[in-house]
Every structure is written in C-alpha cells, then in structure tokens.
Amino acid sequence: MGVAGLLPLLKNASQPGHISDFKGSTAAVDGYCWLHRGAFSCAEKLVLGEKTDMHIRFCMKMIKTLQANGVRPVVVFDGKSLPSKAETNKKRSESKKENRAKARMLFADGQASEAKKVMRRCVEITPELAHQFIEELRRKDVDYIVAPYEADAQLAFLNLNGFVDFVVSEDSDLMLFGCERVFYKMDVNGYGTIVEKSKIPNCLGPRASTYFTHDKFRWACILSGCDYLESLPGIGLKKALKFLKPTSNTDPQTLLKKMPVYLNMPTLTVTQEYIDSFVKADNTFLYQVVFCPDTKKLCPLNPYPAGVCGDDMPYAGTYYDSKLVIDIALGNIHATRHYPMGHPYVPKNGIIVRKTKPTISCLKVSGFSFTKAKIEPKQAAIEILDEEVVKKKETELVAEMINLYGKQIDDSDKVKDEDMLKPKAAAQGRSFQQELGGKGNERPLNVFKKIESTEQKEPTSKFDKIVSRFFVSNIAPHSQVVAVKRKAAPCESQESAAVAKRQITLKDLFK
DNA sequence: GTTATGTCCAAAT
DNA sequence: TGGACATAAC
C-alpha cells in the first residue's frame, strides 16, 4: 500500500515527535489503522466469530492517548472502494477468506498454534467491525466520519479545509494527497514521527524548492508506482525524481513520452495507455470524491479545474443521492451495500465534525510571525468577534501603530524594522534596538534575513508583537486561539520559507 | 547508483 | 500486511 520507499525518502521532512507536541489541536485519525492493530490481540476470536471487544478497547486506548494529551480526535473510516481498486480489494478479500477457512481447519485439526499464526494474517477489518468502533465513539462523544470512498482522501480533505490540524495515519499516500502535517506510526504511549509537507523540498536535493512543485512530487510518486498505477519496469522514486527535476512541461501527454530518452533507457516504452492511466491516477489523488461535513454533501478533494466536472472522472468516485450521503458518513448504512447498520444516529445539533477553538494556553506568540503568515488581523478577528468590536479595536491598533512607527504599516512585510524605527529612535536619542525592545546587542532578525542557523528562530518584529498583543487581549479571552508552531527548519531556504508562508492560511489559525 | 527480490520481524495482551 | 534490511540484477 502507498508508495514504496516514500517515508524513508522523506526523512529530512520528518522528525520524531510526541502527541503532546500537538496539544490543543485537532487530529484526523485513520480508523482502520488502529482497528487493524487492535485486531492482533484477538485475531482468533474474530476469525472464529467469537465475541470479543479487545480490538475496540485498543482503539479507545489510542483515543484516550490523544485526549489525555490535549488532542481532539476525529476518526475517519474507509467507505466504498474506488472502481480502480475494487478489483485488487476483491482479490485480497477472497484470499483472506481462503486463509480463514484454512485456519479454521487447522484449528479443528488440533493445530492451535499454527492456526493462530494464520489467523493473525487473515483478519479482515469489515465495515461491521468498524461499526463497533463507531458505536463506542458515539458513546464517548468523539467525532467520526465514514468516507464515501478512501479514508486517505477524506483525511486530507479535513486537514486541507481546516477541520483538523494534522492527520494520524500509517499511510504514505497522505503526503501525496497534500496533507500539511501527518503523525506517523504513533504508538500507545503517543510517540511517533511527524512529517511536514512544507519540508518536502528538503528531501529532493539542493535548491529543490526552486524547481520542485508539489505537483511534481506527486507525479514522481505516481511514476514510481502507487496504489492506482504500477510503475514502468525500472522506474522507482529516484529515476522519477531525476526525470521530473529539470522539466517545466506540465502536460503528461507530451512529457512522459520523453522519459526513455531523458533517462537513457532505450528499452523503456511509454504507451498511450500508460499515459492515460497516469492521468487517471493523478486525478484520483487530486479530485477523489469526499464528504464535506459543513455542506453535508459530496465534493472533490480539490476544486475541479475550469470546464471539468465529476462526470469526467468516474474512476475517482461518483456522486450519489444526498440522503444516502449523510447516512453513509454517519455509519448508519453500509457504504457499499447500503443496508442499515445498528441504530440510526444523528449527532447533536446536526454537527458532524465540530470546529472548536483550541485553548488559549496553546497560543505560541513568540514562535509565530503573523506578518510572515500574512494573517489579516481584522479578518481573523471577525471570524470570532462582533464586527463592531473589531472595528473599534482596529482603530485603536492603527493609532498605536502610528504612534510607534510614525505611520500606518501594512502587513505586506516589506517593511524593515530598521528603516521604520531609525528616524524615530534617532529623534528620541535612542538606538533602534532599544526602540524595538531588544536587549543590548541582541539584534532582532528582520524578515529579509536568510534563515541559515540551525537555531529554530522566527523573524519577529514590533508589528508582530502588537498584532500578537491584539490577539491575546481581544480575541483569546473570547475564543481559544490555536497553537501555530512555525519553526524554521535547519536547512530551510528563503524559497521554501516562502512556500511555507503561503501555506499558512487563516484556517490554520482558527478551527 | 538504482531497482528488484528475498528474508525476517513486528504489529497486541 | 508492510517495513526494514541485505543482496542480487540492471
């Protein structure tokens, strides 16, 4: 599953972490991962159809690990298999069935330990099993969604649209779907590996961010072989990256044909069929059908390009009746066969995924530059406060700014502290460092300074401080502001910093 | 140097 | 089942 060798490749975008590093934020969790792990403790019973709840207990233990560390979980389950994968899933399911029959025979034959081994390899996580977990989540008032198709795409959708801050999973595909942050391989104690999208260029060679886009990254992964398309013989991640690195061609139809020449592999043949399958795989990563908890409708993971609609790509999922959509998302009916499962459930207030604000204790003012992230204070404030209150506060803020800088500055971060403060500081007979509040020789970084040191420092400015103060004093008491830990990576270049900057949106701040 | 293949082990209590 | 690792093959 996933892209072979991707996580090792992303080593420089990864770091060991603990779930408490995400304190105060919200996680989308791949439910099947945990069910699968939990099923190990009671594989025989599940296969023999005996009653057990060990697997559910394990899942709830993981849920508690998140909650105990101040992370609110939203659990996501797989729905219907995509047409492109239905075939392989069927085969897999059938082979498991055969193995289960074998295991039962072994067991009946008295070869208990041998049978157990086989059973552990053939437990299948059925929608019914998932439903047991769902019922427990309902009891514990934990949000969950059954995805219309693959959980991966749904997890990514929740992450990209501000429903959650990060994803907990084991599947490398999450990075291809465009997730910002994924917490991999979390153990029961909460330890795991954090992988960040903004750091992917760190793994693709020097100056990668100047020529590497996320599209190219995804294409390289598809070429190297993914769930939706096998690779051409002899093509792995390295070759794919090497091929895509120098090109500016964004049309797969003409681009892919050049592969044998570029890579000097005369035996390699790129058929039209392969190119068409490549485009389908790419579209499946970009536009897979997911469920939007706000509109309670199906939609593509990313908006379709102009002139394209869902009918053009049935392989990425098809749209169906809206009443069905909600019942499938809630786990009231089977995602594929549409029969009822358990008691119909309707969440409180009809809200399927809550968007609560994390607590004020998570506000890391010092680690985050509002100007760099281009957060519009006013827009942010209106999200939470009364517009009248915001207007009044804005006037006060502007007044304070004029008092400090001599004029109103915008948040385009084109202003050097030094330039702004020198005249004013000189007029008062002080150094601009003093004006900035720095101590002695401690000179604050300005936004133009290249981040080179291994020290994890964010450029800060007086303007940031004012905005931060504004947030803390006016917004935080009314709401709860999310922690935004933006730390410069050891080798983060200006370019990748710029990429990261664009990726931080208002949604990252207010959930 | 990269891809393909083969083996072993660990997922949980 | 997938991952990590070693080894063979290109």
Coordinates of C-alpha atoms (C1' of nucleotides) in Angstrom, one line a residue:
Chain A
M1 CA 0.0 0.0 0.0
G2 CA 1.1 3.5 -0.6
V3 CA 4.3 4.5 -2.3
A4 CA 7.2 2.1 -1.6
G5 CA 10.2 3.9 -0.1
L6 CA 8.4 7.2 0.3
L7 CA 8.7 7.6 4.0
P8 CA 12.5 6.9 4.0
L9 CA 12.9 9.4 1.2
L10 CA 11.0 12.0 3.3
K11 CA 13.5 11.5 6.2
N12 CA 14.5 15.2 6.0
A13 CA 10.9 16.3 6.3
S14 CA 10.4 14.0 9.3
Q15 CA 11.2 14.3 13.0
P16 CA 10.5 12.2 16.0
G17 CA 7.6 13.6 18.0
H18 CA 5.1 13.0 20.7
I19 CA 1.4 13.5 20.5
S20 CA 1.7 16.2 23.2
D21 CA 3.5 18.3 20.6
F22 CA 0.1 18.8 19.1
K23 CA -1.6 19.8 22.4
G24 CA -4.6 22.0 21.8
S25 CA -5.2 20.9 18.3
T26 CA -7.4 18.5 16.4
A27 CA -6.4 15.3 14.7
A28 CA -8.0 13.3 11.9
V29 CA -7.3 9.7 12.6
D30 CA -7.3 6.7 10.2
G31 CA -9.7 4.4 12.0
Y32 CA -8.7 1.3 10.0
C33 CA -5.1 1.6 11.1
W34 CA -6.0 1.2 14.7
L35 CA -8.6 -1.4 14.1
H36 CA -6.1 -3.5 12.3
R37 CA -3.5 -3.2 15.0
G38 CA -6.1 -3.9 17.7
A39 CA -7.3 -6.9 15.8
F40 CA -4.0 -8.6 16.6
S41 CA -4.8 -9.2 20.2
C42 CA -7.9 -11.1 19.3
A43 CA -7.4 -12.4 15.8
E44 CA -8.5 -16.0 16.6
K45 CA -11.7 -14.8 18.2
L46 CA -12.5 -12.5 15.3
V47 CA -11.8 -15.2 12.7
L48 CA -13.8 -17.8 14.6
G49 CA -16.7 -15.4 15.1
E50 CA -16.4 -15.4 18.9
K51 CA -17.4 -12.4 20.9
T52 CA -14.6 -10.0 21.8
D53 CA -14.0 -6.4 22.3
M54 CA -10.2 -6.3 22.6
H55 CA -9.8 -4.6 19.3
I56 CA -12.2 -1.9 20.2
R57 CA -10.5 -1.5 23.6
F58 CA -7.2 -0.9 21.8
C59 CA -8.7 1.7 19.6
M60 CA -10.3 3.5 22.6
K61 CA -6.9 3.4 24.3
M62 CA -5.4 5.2 21.4
I63 CA -8.3 7.7 21.5
K64 CA -7.6 8.3 25.2
T65 CA -3.9 8.8 24.5
L66 CA -4.8 11.6 22.2
Q67 CA -7.3 13.1 24.6
A68 CA -5.0 12.9 27.6
N69 CA -2.5 14.9 25.6
G70 CA -5.0 17.6 24.7
V71 CA -5.7 16.5 21.2
R72 CA -9.2 16.2 19.9
P73 CA -9.6 13.2 17.6
V74 CA -11.9 12.9 14.5
V75 CA -11.9 9.3 13.4
V76 CA -12.2 8.6 9.7
F77 CA -13.2 5.2 8.2
D78 CA -12.9 3.8 4.7
G79 CA -16.1 3.7 2.6
K80 CA -16.7 2.2 -0.8
S81 CA -13.6 1.1 -2.7
L82 CA -12.8 3.1 -5.8
P83 CA -13.6 1.4 -9.1
S84 CA -9.9 1.3 -9.9
K85 CA -9.1 -0.6 -6.8
A86 CA -12.3 -2.7 -6.5
E87 CA -10.6 -5.5 -8.4
T88 CA -7.5 -5.8 -6.1
N89 CA -9.6 -5.4 -3.0
K90 CA -11.8 -8.2 -4.1
K91 CA -8.8 -10.5 -4.7
R92 CA -7.4 -9.6 -1.4
S93 CA -10.6 -10.2 0.4
E94 CA -11.0 -13.6 -1.3
S95 CA -7.5 -14.7 -0.4
K96 CA -8.2 -13.8 3.1
K97 CA -11.4 -15.8 3.1
E98 CA -9.5 -18.8 1.9
N99 CA -6.9 -18.4 4.6
R100 CA -9.6 -18.1 7.2
A101 CA -11.1 -21.4 6.0
K102 CA -7.6 -22.9 6.2
A103 CA -7.1 -21.5 9.7
R104 CA -10.4 -22.9 10.9
M105 CA -9.4 -26.4 9.5
L106 CA -6.1 -26.2 11.3
F107 CA -7.8 -25.2 14.5
A108 CA -10.4 -28.0 14.2
D109 CA -7.5 -30.4 13.5
G110 CA -6.0 -29.5 16.8
Q111 CA -3.1 -27.5 15.5
A112 CA -4.0 -24.5 17.6
S113 CA -0.7 -22.5 17.5
E114 CA -0.3 -23.0 13.7
A115 CA -3.9 -21.9 13.3
K116 CA -3.4 -18.8 15.4
K117 CA -0.5 -17.7 13.2
V118 CA -2.6 -18.0 10.1
M119 CA -5.5 -16.2 11.7
R120 CA -3.4 -13.2 12.6
R121 CA -2.6 -12.8 8.9
C122 CA -6.1 -13.1 7.7
V123 CA -8.3 -10.9 9.9
E124 CA -10.3 -8.6 7.7
I125 CA -11.4 -5.3 9.0
T126 CA -15.0 -5.3 7.9
P127 CA -17.4 -2.4 8.0
E128 CA -19.2 -4.3 10.8
L129 CA -16.0 -4.2 12.8
A130 CA -15.6 -0.5 12.1
H131 CA -19.2 -0.1 13.2
Q132 CA -18.5 -1.5 16.7
F133 CA -15.8 1.2 17.0
I134 CA -18.2 3.8 15.7
E135 CA -20.8 2.9 18.4
E136 CA -18.1 3.3 21.1
L137 CA -17.1 6.7 19.6
R138 CA -20.7 7.8 19.7
R139 CA -21.0 6.9 23.3
K140 CA -17.8 8.8 24.1
D141 CA -18.9 11.8 22.0
V142 CA -16.0 11.6 19.7
D143 CA -16.5 12.9 16.1
Y144 CA -16.1 10.5 13.2
I145 CA -16.8 10.2 9.5
V146 CA -17.2 7.3 7.2
A147 CA -15.6 8.5 3.9
P148 CA -17.6 8.0 0.7
Y149 CA -14.5 6.3 -0.7
E150 CA -11.0 6.2 0.7
A151 CA -10.2 7.4 4.2
D152 CA -6.9 8.8 2.9
A153 CA -8.6 11.4 0.7
Q154 CA -11.1 12.2 3.4
L155 CA -8.4 12.7 6.0
A156 CA -6.6 15.0 3.6
F157 CA -9.8 17.0 2.9
L158 CA -10.3 17.5 6.7
N159 CA -6.7 18.7 7.0
L160 CA -6.7 21.0 3.9
N161 CA -10.0 22.6 4.8
G162 CA -9.3 23.4 8.4
F163 CA -11.4 20.8 10.1
V164 CA -8.3 19.3 11.7
D165 CA -4.7 20.4 12.3
F166 CA -3.0 17.2 11.4
V167 CA -3.5 13.6 10.5
V168 CA -2.6 10.4 12.4
S169 CA -2.0 7.5 10.0
E170 CA 0.5 5.0 8.7
D171 CA -0.1 5.5 5.0
S172 CA 2.5 7.4 3.0
D173 CA -0.2 8.4 0.5
L174 CA -1.4 11.1 2.8
M175 CA 1.6 13.2 1.7
L176 CA 0.5 12.8 -2.0
F177 CA -3.0 13.9 -1.1
G178 CA -1.4 17.1 0.1
C179 CA -1.7 16.9 3.9
E180 CA 0.2 19.6 5.7
R181 CA 1.2 17.5 8.7
V182 CA 1.0 13.8 9.3
F183 CA 1.8 12.0 12.5
Y184 CA 3.1 8.6 11.5
K185 CA 3.5 5.3 13.5
M186 CA 2.0 6.6 16.7
D187 CA 2.4 4.1 19.5
V188 CA 0.2 3.6 22.5
N189 CA 2.4 5.9 24.5
G190 CA 2.0 8.7 22.0
Y191 CA 5.4 8.6 20.3
G192 CA 5.7 8.8 16.5
T193 CA 7.1 10.6 13.5
I194 CA 6.0 14.0 12.3
V195 CA 6.2 14.6 8.5
E196 CA 5.5 18.0 7.2
K197 CA 4.6 19.0 3.6
S198 CA 6.4 22.3 3.8
K199 CA 9.7 20.4 4.4
I200 CA 9.4 18.0 1.4
P201 CA 11.7 20.2 -0.7
N202 CA 14.4 19.4 1.9
C203 CA 14.4 15.9 0.7
L204 CA 14.6 16.4 -3.0
G205 CA 18.1 17.8 -3.4
P206 CA 19.8 21.2 -3.1
R207 CA 17.6 24.2 -4.1
A208 CA 14.8 21.8 -4.7
S209 CA 12.2 24.4 -3.9
T210 CA 13.2 26.5 -6.9
Y211 CA 12.2 23.8 -9.3
F212 CA 10.0 21.4 -7.4
T213 CA 6.4 21.9 -7.0
H214 CA 4.0 19.6 -5.1
D215 CA 2.6 18.6 -8.4
K216 CA 6.0 17.3 -9.5
F217 CA 6.4 15.5 -6.2
R218 CA 3.1 13.7 -6.6
W219 CA 3.9 12.8 -10.2
A220 CA 7.2 11.3 -9.2
C221 CA 5.4 9.2 -6.6
I222 CA 2.8 8.0 -9.2
L223 CA 5.6 7.2 -11.7
S224 CA 7.4 5.2 -9.0
G225 CA 4.4 3.1 -8.5
C226 CA 1.4 3.8 -6.3
D227 CA -2.0 2.2 -5.4
Y228 CA -3.6 3.4 -8.6
L229 CA -0.8 2.6 -11.1
E230 CA 2.1 0.2 -11.2
S231 CA 5.4 1.7 -12.2
L232 CA 7.1 1.0 -15.6
P233 CA 9.8 -1.6 -15.2
G234 CA 13.0 0.0 -13.9
I235 CA 11.4 3.2 -12.7
G236 CA 11.5 3.9 -9.0
L237 CA 11.4 7.1 -6.9
K238 CA 14.9 8.2 -7.8
K239 CA 14.5 7.9 -11.5
A240 CA 11.1 9.5 -11.5
L241 CA 12.5 12.5 -9.5
K242 CA 15.6 12.7 -11.7
F243 CA 13.3 12.8 -14.8
L244 CA 10.9 15.4 -13.4
K245 CA 13.5 17.7 -11.8
P246 CA 14.6 19.8 -14.8
T247 CA 11.4 19.9 -16.8
S248 CA 8.9 22.7 -17.0
N249 CA 6.5 20.7 -19.1
T250 CA 3.2 20.2 -17.2
D251 CA 1.5 18.2 -19.9
P252 CA 1.8 14.5 -19.2
Q253 CA 0.8 13.6 -22.7
T254 CA 4.0 15.1 -24.2
L255 CA 6.2 14.9 -21.1
L256 CA 6.0 11.2 -20.3
K257 CA 7.0 10.2 -23.8
K258 CA 10.3 11.8 -23.3
M259 CA 11.1 9.6 -20.3
P260 CA 13.2 6.9 -22.1
V261 CA 15.4 9.5 -23.8
Y262 CA 15.9 11.6 -20.7
L263 CA 16.8 8.6 -18.5
N264 CA 18.8 6.9 -21.3
M265 CA 16.7 3.8 -21.0
P266 CA 16.1 2.7 -24.6
T267 CA 14.2 -0.4 -23.6
L268 CA 11.6 1.6 -21.7
T269 CA 8.4 2.1 -23.6
V270 CA 5.7 4.6 -22.6
T271 CA 2.4 3.6 -24.2
Q272 CA -0.6 5.8 -24.7
E273 CA -2.4 3.5 -22.3
Y274 CA 0.1 4.2 -19.6
I275 CA -0.1 7.9 -20.0
D276 CA -3.9 7.8 -19.8
S277 CA -3.7 5.6 -16.6
F278 CA -1.2 8.1 -15.2
V279 CA -3.6 11.0 -15.7
K280 CA -6.4 9.0 -14.1
A281 CA -4.1 8.2 -11.1
D282 CA -3.2 11.8 -10.8
N283 CA -6.9 12.9 -10.9
T284 CA -7.7 10.3 -8.3
F285 CA -5.2 12.0 -6.0
L286 CA -6.4 15.4 -6.8
Y287 CA -10.2 15.1 -7.2
Q288 CA -11.3 12.0 -5.3
V289 CA -14.8 12.3 -4.0
V290 CA -15.0 13.1 -0.3
F291 CA -17.7 14.2 2.2
C292 CA -17.8 17.8 3.4
P293 CA -19.1 17.9 7.0
D294 CA -20.1 21.5 6.6
T295 CA -22.3 21.3 3.4
K296 CA -23.1 17.6 4.2
K297 CA -22.5 16.9 0.5
L298 CA -20.0 15.1 -1.6
C299 CA -17.3 17.1 -3.3
P300 CA -13.9 16.7 -4.9
L301 CA -10.9 16.8 -2.6
N302 CA -9.7 19.8 -4.5
P303 CA -11.9 22.1 -6.7
Y304 CA -12.2 20.9 -10.2
P305 CA -10.3 22.9 -12.9
A306 CA -12.5 25.1 -15.1
G307 CA -14.6 23.1 -17.6
V308 CA -14.1 19.8 -15.7
C309 CA -16.7 18.0 -13.6
G310 CA -17.1 14.8 -11.6
D311 CA -18.7 13.0 -14.6
D312 CA -15.4 13.3 -16.4
M313 CA -13.7 11.1 -13.9
P314 CA -16.0 8.3 -12.5
Y315 CA -12.8 6.4 -11.5
A316 CA -12.2 9.0 -8.8
G317 CA -15.6 8.3 -7.2
T318 CA -19.2 9.0 -8.3
Y319 CA -21.8 11.2 -6.7
Y320 CA -24.9 9.8 -5.2
D321 CA -28.2 10.7 -3.5
S322 CA -27.9 13.3 -0.8
K323 CA -29.9 11.5 1.9
L324 CA -27.7 8.4 1.4
V325 CA -24.6 10.6 1.6
I326 CA -25.3 11.7 5.2
D327 CA -26.3 8.2 6.4
I328 CA -23.2 6.7 4.9
A329 CA -21.0 9.4 6.5
L330 CA -22.6 8.7 9.9
G331 CA -22.2 5.0 9.6
N332 CA -26.0 4.4 9.6
I333 CA -25.9 2.4 6.4
H334 CA -23.2 0.3 4.8
A335 CA -21.1 2.4 2.4
T336 CA -21.2 -0.2 -0.4
R337 CA -24.3 -2.3 0.1
H338 CA -26.5 0.4 1.7
Y339 CA -28.1 -1.9 4.3
P340 CA -28.7 -0.4 7.7
M341 CA -26.1 -0.8 10.4
G342 CA -27.1 -0.6 14.0
H343 CA -29.4 2.1 15.3
P344 CA -29.6 5.2 13.1
Y345 CA -27.6 8.0 14.7
V346 CA -27.9 11.8 14.4
P347 CA -25.2 13.9 16.1
K348 CA -26.1 16.7 18.5
N349 CA -27.0 19.9 16.7
G350 CA -26.6 18.1 13.4
I351 CA -22.8 18.9 13.5
I352 CA -20.8 16.1 12.2
V353 CA -17.3 17.5 12.7
R354 CA -17.0 20.1 15.4
K355 CA -14.8 23.1 14.7
T356 CA -14.0 24.1 18.3
K357 CA -11.3 26.6 19.1
P358 CA -8.3 25.2 21.0
T359 CA -7.4 26.7 24.3
I360 CA -5.5 29.9 24.9
S361 CA -2.7 28.0 26.6
C362 CA -1.7 26.9 23.1
L363 CA -1.0 30.3 21.8
K364 CA 2.6 30.5 21.0
V365 CA 3.0 34.1 20.2
S366 CA 6.8 34.0 20.3
G367 CA 7.1 31.2 17.8
F368 CA 4.9 32.7 15.1
S369 CA 5.0 35.7 12.9
F370 CA 1.6 37.0 12.0
T371 CA 3.1 39.2 9.3
K372 CA 5.0 36.5 7.7
A373 CA 2.0 34.3 7.5
K374 CA 0.0 37.1 6.1
I375 CA -2.8 36.8 8.6
E376 CA -5.2 39.6 8.3
P377 CA -5.9 40.6 11.9
K378 CA -9.2 42.1 11.0
Q379 CA -10.4 39.2 9.0
A380 CA -9.2 36.8 11.7
A381 CA -10.9 38.8 14.4
I382 CA -14.2 39.0 12.6
E383 CA -14.2 35.2 12.5
I384 CA -14.7 35.3 16.2
L385 CA -15.7 38.7 17.5
D386 CA -18.5 41.0 16.8
E387 CA -17.7 43.2 13.8
E388 CA -18.4 46.4 15.8
V389 CA -15.9 45.3 18.4
V390 CA -13.3 44.6 15.7
K391 CA -13.8 47.9 14.1
K392 CA -13.2 49.7 17.3
K393 CA -10.2 47.7 18.2
E394 CA -8.8 48.2 14.7
T395 CA -8.9 52.0 15.2
E396 CA -7.0 51.6 18.4
L397 CA -4.5 49.3 16.8
V398 CA -3.9 51.7 14.0
A399 CA -3.4 54.5 16.5
E400 CA -0.9 52.5 18.4
M401 CA 0.9 51.7 15.2
I402 CA 1.1 55.3 14.1
N403 CA 2.4 56.2 17.5
L404 CA 5.1 53.7 17.2
Y405 CA 6.2 53.9 13.6
G406 CA 5.1 57.3 12.7
K407 CA 2.8 55.9 10.0
Q408 CA 0.5 53.0 9.4
I409 CA 2.2 50.0 8.0
D410 CA 0.5 47.2 6.2
D411 CA 1.1 43.5 6.7
S412 CA 2.9 43.0 3.4
D413 CA 6.1 42.5 5.5
K414 CA 8.1 44.6 3.1
V415 CA 9.0 46.9 5.9
K416 CA 12.3 46.6 7.6
D417 CA 12.1 47.3 11.3
E418 CA 15.4 49.1 11.0
D419 CA 14.2 51.6 8.3
M420 CA 11.0 52.3 10.1
L421 CA 12.4 52.8 13.5
K422 CA 15.7 54.5 12.9
P423 CA 14.4 58.0 12.3
K424 CA 12.0 57.8 15.2
A425 CA 14.7 56.3 17.5
A426 CA 17.2 58.9 16.5
A427 CA 14.7 61.7 17.2
Q428 CA 14.4 60.3 20.7
G429 CA 18.2 59.8 21.1
R430 CA 17.9 56.0 21.3
S431 CA 19.2 53.2 19.2
F432 CA 16.6 51.4 17.1
Q433 CA 17.4 48.2 19.0
Q434 CA 16.2 49.9 22.2
E435 CA 13.2 51.1 20.3
L436 CA 12.5 47.5 19.3
G437 CA 12.8 46.5 22.9
G438 CA 15.9 44.4 22.2
K439 CA 18.5 44.0 24.9
G440 CA 21.9 45.5 24.3
N441 CA 23.4 44.0 21.2
E442 CA 20.7 41.5 20.8
R443 CA 19.5 42.5 17.4
P444 CA 16.2 41.1 16.2
L445 CA 16.1 39.3 12.9
N446 CA 14.3 41.2 10.2
V447 CA 12.2 39.5 7.6
F448 CA 14.8 39.7 4.9
K449 CA 17.5 37.9 6.8
K450 CA 18.1 34.5 5.4
I451 CA 17.4 31.7 7.9
E452 CA 20.7 29.9 8.0
S453 CA 21.4 29.0 11.5
T454 CA 20.3 25.6 12.9
E455 CA 18.7 27.5 15.7
Q456 CA 15.0 27.5 15.3
K457 CA 14.1 31.2 15.2
E458 CA 11.4 33.0 13.5
P459 CA 11.9 36.6 12.4
T460 CA 9.9 38.8 14.7
S461 CA 9.1 42.5 14.6
K462 CA 7.4 45.0 16.7
F463 CA 4.5 44.8 14.4
D464 CA 4.1 41.2 15.1
K465 CA 4.2 41.9 18.8
I466 CA 1.4 44.5 18.5
V467 CA -0.7 42.1 16.5
S468 CA 0.0 39.3 18.9
R469 CA -0.9 41.5 21.8
F470 CA -4.1 42.4 20.0
F471 CA -4.9 38.8 19.5
V472 CA -4.2 37.9 23.1
S473 CA -6.0 40.7 24.7
N474 CA -9.0 40.9 22.4
I475 CA -9.6 37.6 20.8
A476 CA -8.2 35.0 23.1
P477 CA -10.5 35.7 26.1
H478 CA -13.5 35.3 23.8
S479 CA -12.2 32.3 21.9
Q480 CA -9.4 30.0 22.0
V481 CA -6.6 30.5 19.6
V482 CA -4.8 27.6 18.1
A483 CA -1.1 27.0 18.6
V484 CA 0.9 27.7 15.5
K485 CA 4.3 26.4 15.7
R486 CA 6.2 27.7 12.8
K487 CA 9.8 26.8 13.2
A488 CA 12.5 27.3 10.6
A489 CA 14.0 24.0 9.6
P490 CA 17.7 23.7 9.9
C491 CA 18.3 24.0 6.1
E492 CA 15.2 25.8 5.2
S493 CA 15.9 28.2 2.4
Q494 CA 14.2 31.5 1.7
E495 CA 12.3 29.9 -1.1
S496 CA 10.9 27.1 1.0
A497 CA 10.2 29.6 3.7
A498 CA 8.2 31.5 1.1
V499 CA 6.3 28.3 0.2
A500 CA 5.6 27.6 3.9
K501 CA 4.4 31.2 4.3
R502 CA 1.9 30.8 1.5
Q503 CA 0.7 27.5 3.0
I504 CA -0.3 29.1 6.3
T505 CA -3.8 30.4 6.0
L506 CA -6.4 31.8 8.3
K507 CA -7.8 28.3 8.5
D508 CA -4.7 27.1 10.2
L509 CA -5.2 29.6 12.9
F510 CA -8.9 29.3 13.6
K511 CA -10.6 26.0 13.6
Chain B
dG1 C1' 23.7 4.2 -8.2
dT2 C1' 19.1 2.5 -8.6
dT3 C1' 15.7 -1.1 -8.9
dA4 C1' 14.0 -5.7 -7.9
dT5 C1' 13.9 -9.7 -5.0
dG6 C1' 14.2 -12.2 -0.8
dT7 C1' 14.1 -12.8 4.3
dC8 C1' 12.8 -11.7 8.8
dC9 C1' 10.2 -9.4 12.1
dA10 C1' 6.6 -6.8 14.5
dA11 C1' 2.2 -5.1 14.6
dA12 C1' -1.5 -6.6 20.7
dT13 C1' -2.2 -8.8 25.7
Chain C
dT1 C1' 0.5 -7.0 5.8
dG2 C1' 4.1 -3.9 5.4
dG3 C1' 8.7 -2.2 7.0
dA4 C1' 13.5 -2.6 7.3
dC5 C1' 17.4 -4.6 5.7
dA6 C1' 20.6 -7.3 2.8
dT7 C1' 21.6 -8.9 -1.5
dA8 C1' 21.2 -9.6 -6.5
dA9 C1' 20.5 -7.7 -11.0
dC10 C1' 20.4 -3.9 -14.3

